[in-house]
Amino acid sequence: MSKLTAFLVSWQRAFAIAVVIAQAGIAVTGSIVRVTGSGLGCPTWPECVDGSVVPVEHPEVAALHQWVEFGNRTLTGVVGIIAGLCVLAAWFHLPRRRRVLVLSLVQLVGVAVQAVVGGITVLTGLAWYTVSIHFMISMGLVWMAVLLVSSLSEGDGPARLKVPAPLMKLQVVMAVVLGFLLLAGTWVTAAGPHAGDASTPRLGVEVATLAQVHVDLLFLFLGLLIAVGFFTRTRTYWTLVGVVLAQGALGMVQYWTGVPEVLVSIHVLGAGAVVVATAALWTSSRERTHEVALPSDDQALSKA
């Protein structure tokens, strides 16, 4: 084993944790692009401005907006590198584990997909639905990154429940509700004051109406979380409860104070934290054992 291969394998778990942080973090930097009005700071794609990949003096685009948007694009490359390291570590780890490799590839392919969706978002002038898709993909990749971290300490056997079956069914419903909760949050932003650019058309629905839908879904999620508490009260469960309550309180403060820019980005960070905590509860509710193939002589002994 070469030194490079040994390094990749020994740092495999660190790379997986890093990709969780990176996938959640780039959603936060994306929100910074939005609240600073820098969504079209680089008005073309894949170039920043016509004829230049990097920001240059432009009569119609402020330098600050260019650099904020360009910085977010550059971070996509950083996330891609981390995801690539996850793939290399999974490939060189012997015996090679198919599930770990597939989950690592999901991260790398996801970054490529996000780059394309980001380009479409710019070329459509920050159409609200493309921004929503962009964010939802990020949250999906955060969830899958948590599964990747968990897979490194699991075996490759079939999943076995560590909790009653009804709890897993509740968690499936929770995951679906969480998806709609996050989506509704993007709609609130789409109708709110932070368009990403002054010329961006907004979603033509009252913010108060969309905020009410968002809150209703939050209460539904909380109700399901309380139901889950009748089956399990592990540290992972209480962590999720704390994160959800903090996120809900932050959302209310954000709404009451007129959606200040800094709270928008903190709220996006909180959304990523909720996804991480929910996915962690999911992974902690099941286990995969290591399948060990016994030599033929040992198998014969076991039957004797």
XYZ file of C-alpha atoms in Angstrom, residues 59-296:
238
model
C -20.070 48.714 -15.380
C -23.321 47.015 -14.362
C -22.235 44.665 -11.562
C -20.694 45.769 -8.263
C -17.371 44.164 -7.398
C -18.664 43.008 -4.002
C -21.570 41.142 -5.591
C -19.233 39.512 -8.093
C -16.872 38.260 -5.420
C -19.653 36.980 -3.152
C -21.183 34.955 -5.987
C -17.781 33.848 -7.291
C -16.817 32.731 -3.783
C -19.880 30.508 -3.593
C -19.048 29.009 -6.986
C -15.484 28.368 -5.855
C -16.749 26.556 -2.753
C -18.571 24.155 -5.067
C -15.137 23.058 -6.255
C -14.006 22.592 -2.642
C -17.022 20.401 -1.900
C -16.252 18.456 -5.083
C -12.675 17.836 -3.942
C -13.854 16.550 -0.561
C -16.409 14.302 -2.249
C -13.701 13.068 -4.614
C -11.500 12.185 -1.648
C -14.403 10.192 -0.198
C -14.648 8.236 -3.457
C -10.894 7.579 -3.602
C -10.829 6.448 0.035
C -13.754 4.082 -0.602
C -12.075 2.709 -3.746
C -8.690 2.035 -2.157
C -10.115 0.617 1.067
C -9.774 -3.152 0.908
C -11.881 -5.166 0.959
C -13.829 -2.669 -1.125
C -17.287 -2.017 0.279
C -19.974 -1.435 -2.341
C -22.353 0.541 -0.097
C -19.644 2.944 1.046
C -18.467 3.424 -2.531
C -21.995 4.089 -3.809
C -22.732 6.620 -1.036
C -19.423 8.351 -1.793
C -20.243 8.501 -5.499
C -23.636 10.020 -4.649
C -21.780 12.955 -3.086
C -19.506 13.470 -6.079
C -22.297 13.160 -8.647
C -24.466 15.402 -6.470
C -21.874 18.175 -6.595
C -21.822 17.949 -10.396
C -25.618 18.086 -10.520
C -25.622 21.091 -8.197
C -23.145 22.907 -10.431
C -25.490 22.427 -13.392
C -28.581 23.441 -11.396
C -26.686 26.489 -10.135
C -25.895 27.426 -13.722
C -29.538 27.028 -14.704
C -30.507 29.199 -11.724
C -28.252 32.003 -12.950
C -29.317 31.684 -16.594
C -33.006 31.849 -15.616
C -32.402 35.042 -13.635
C -32.773 33.328 -10.234
C -36.219 31.911 -10.968
C -37.628 31.006 -7.548
C -38.355 27.385 -8.430
C -34.758 26.766 -9.534
C -33.525 28.204 -6.232
C -35.895 25.858 -4.380
C -34.611 22.854 -6.307
C -31.021 23.950 -5.660
C -31.624 24.058 -1.907
C -33.589 20.808 -1.742
C -30.817 18.918 -3.529
C -28.351 20.283 -0.979
C -30.457 18.989 1.902
C -30.797 15.608 0.225
C -27.023 15.419 -0.132
C -26.626 16.325 3.552
C -28.889 13.390 4.468
C -26.934 11.008 2.234
C -23.650 12.286 3.690
C -24.848 11.321 7.179
C -25.621 7.837 5.839
C -22.078 7.728 4.447
C -20.562 8.524 7.846
C -22.747 5.871 9.474
C -21.858 3.250 6.853
C -18.177 3.412 7.832
C -18.921 1.949 11.250
C -21.480 -0.576 9.993
C -21.169 -3.915 8.324
C -22.448 -4.929 4.909
C -25.159 -7.297 6.037
C -28.884 -6.579 5.739
C -30.271 -3.819 7.936
C -31.738 -4.996 11.234
C -34.046 -2.814 13.301
C -32.868 -1.855 16.775
C -36.258 -0.320 17.598
C -39.893 -1.405 17.222
C -41.127 -1.477 13.621
C -43.791 1.231 14.238
C -40.997 3.653 15.136
C -39.367 3.200 11.747
C -42.696 3.836 10.054
C -43.021 7.051 12.048
C -39.534 8.051 10.974
C -40.416 7.496 7.328
C -43.389 9.839 7.746
C -41.135 12.303 9.601
C -38.664 12.303 6.720
C -41.456 13.027 4.224
C -42.877 15.824 6.376
C -39.387 17.255 6.822
C -39.023 17.373 3.042
C -42.249 19.355 2.687
C -41.249 21.565 5.631
C -37.969 22.474 3.939
C -39.725 23.026 0.613
C -42.279 25.337 2.214
C -39.393 27.271 3.729
C -38.007 27.905 0.245
C -41.420 29.200 -0.815
C -41.452 31.682 2.077
C -38.051 32.919 0.950
C -39.229 33.035 -2.678
C -42.043 35.396 -1.730
C -40.032 37.353 0.837
C -37.733 40.348 0.589
C -34.476 38.518 -0.179
C -34.662 37.787 -3.884
C -30.950 37.544 -4.556
C -31.186 40.400 -7.036
C -33.403 43.454 -7.338
C -34.686 42.379 -10.768
C -35.680 38.856 -9.721
C -39.431 38.149 -9.975
C -40.998 36.924 -6.744
C -43.409 34.097 -6.007
C -46.834 35.725 -6.218
C -48.278 34.450 -2.935
C -48.618 36.335 0.341
C -45.664 35.717 2.652
C -48.029 35.359 5.615
C -49.905 32.546 3.865
C -46.746 30.638 3.011
C -45.327 31.228 6.492
C -48.491 29.722 7.975
C -48.065 26.617 5.801
C -44.449 26.405 6.937
C -45.451 26.673 10.606
C -48.239 24.104 10.231
C -45.749 21.622 8.810
C -43.381 22.398 11.684
C -46.128 21.583 14.206
C -46.862 18.357 12.339
C -43.170 17.461 12.468
C -43.081 18.247 16.196
C -46.140 16.059 16.761
C -44.451 13.153 15.021
C -41.301 13.804 17.048
C -43.321 13.593 20.269
C -44.812 10.308 19.063
C -41.313 8.979 18.391
C -40.453 9.855 21.998
C -42.854 7.167 23.219
C -40.559 4.567 21.607
C -37.093 5.992 22.196
C -35.447 8.725 24.248
C -31.833 8.299 23.318
C -29.264 11.087 23.236
C -29.717 11.270 19.451
C -33.463 11.770 19.930
C -33.020 14.581 22.458
C -30.459 16.229 20.221
C -33.033 16.295 17.426
C -35.668 17.713 19.789
C -33.316 20.495 20.843
C -32.306 21.371 17.296
C -35.920 21.466 16.065
C -37.094 23.655 18.959
C -34.182 26.047 18.438
C -34.875 26.213 14.718
C -38.572 26.840 15.307
C -37.858 29.623 17.805
C -35.372 31.199 15.400
C -37.922 31.113 12.599
C -40.486 32.937 14.730
C -37.966 35.618 15.745
C -36.961 35.927 12.109
C -40.573 36.504 11.032
C -41.379 38.950 13.843
C -38.261 41.052 13.200
C -38.851 41.468 9.461
C -36.514 38.726 8.213
C -33.101 40.326 8.881
C -30.322 39.048 6.637
C -28.165 37.461 9.323
C -31.074 35.422 10.709
C -31.851 34.091 7.224
C -28.404 32.530 6.961
C -28.538 31.195 10.530
C -31.950 29.679 9.731
C -30.495 27.916 6.689
C -27.716 26.578 8.925
C -30.410 25.375 11.318
C -32.213 23.611 8.474
C -29.045 21.695 7.703
C -28.679 20.830 11.399
C -32.237 19.481 11.515
C -31.540 17.281 8.490
C -28.324 15.979 10.070
C -30.046 15.231 13.391
C -33.036 13.532 11.717
C -30.769 11.402 9.546
C -28.681 10.516 12.612
C -31.819 9.306 14.408
C -32.635 7.213 11.337
C -29.199 5.580 11.237
C -29.194 4.959 14.998
C -32.448 3.004 14.728
C -30.973 0.201 12.640
C -27.722 -1.661 12.301
C -25.880 -3.695 9.713
C -23.701 -6.541 10.902
C -20.435 -7.634 9.317
C -20.901 -10.647 7.093
C -18.052 -13.052 7.655
C -17.553 -15.909 5.223
C -16.327 -18.918 7.185
C -13.813 -21.304 5.597
C -15.344 -24.583 4.478
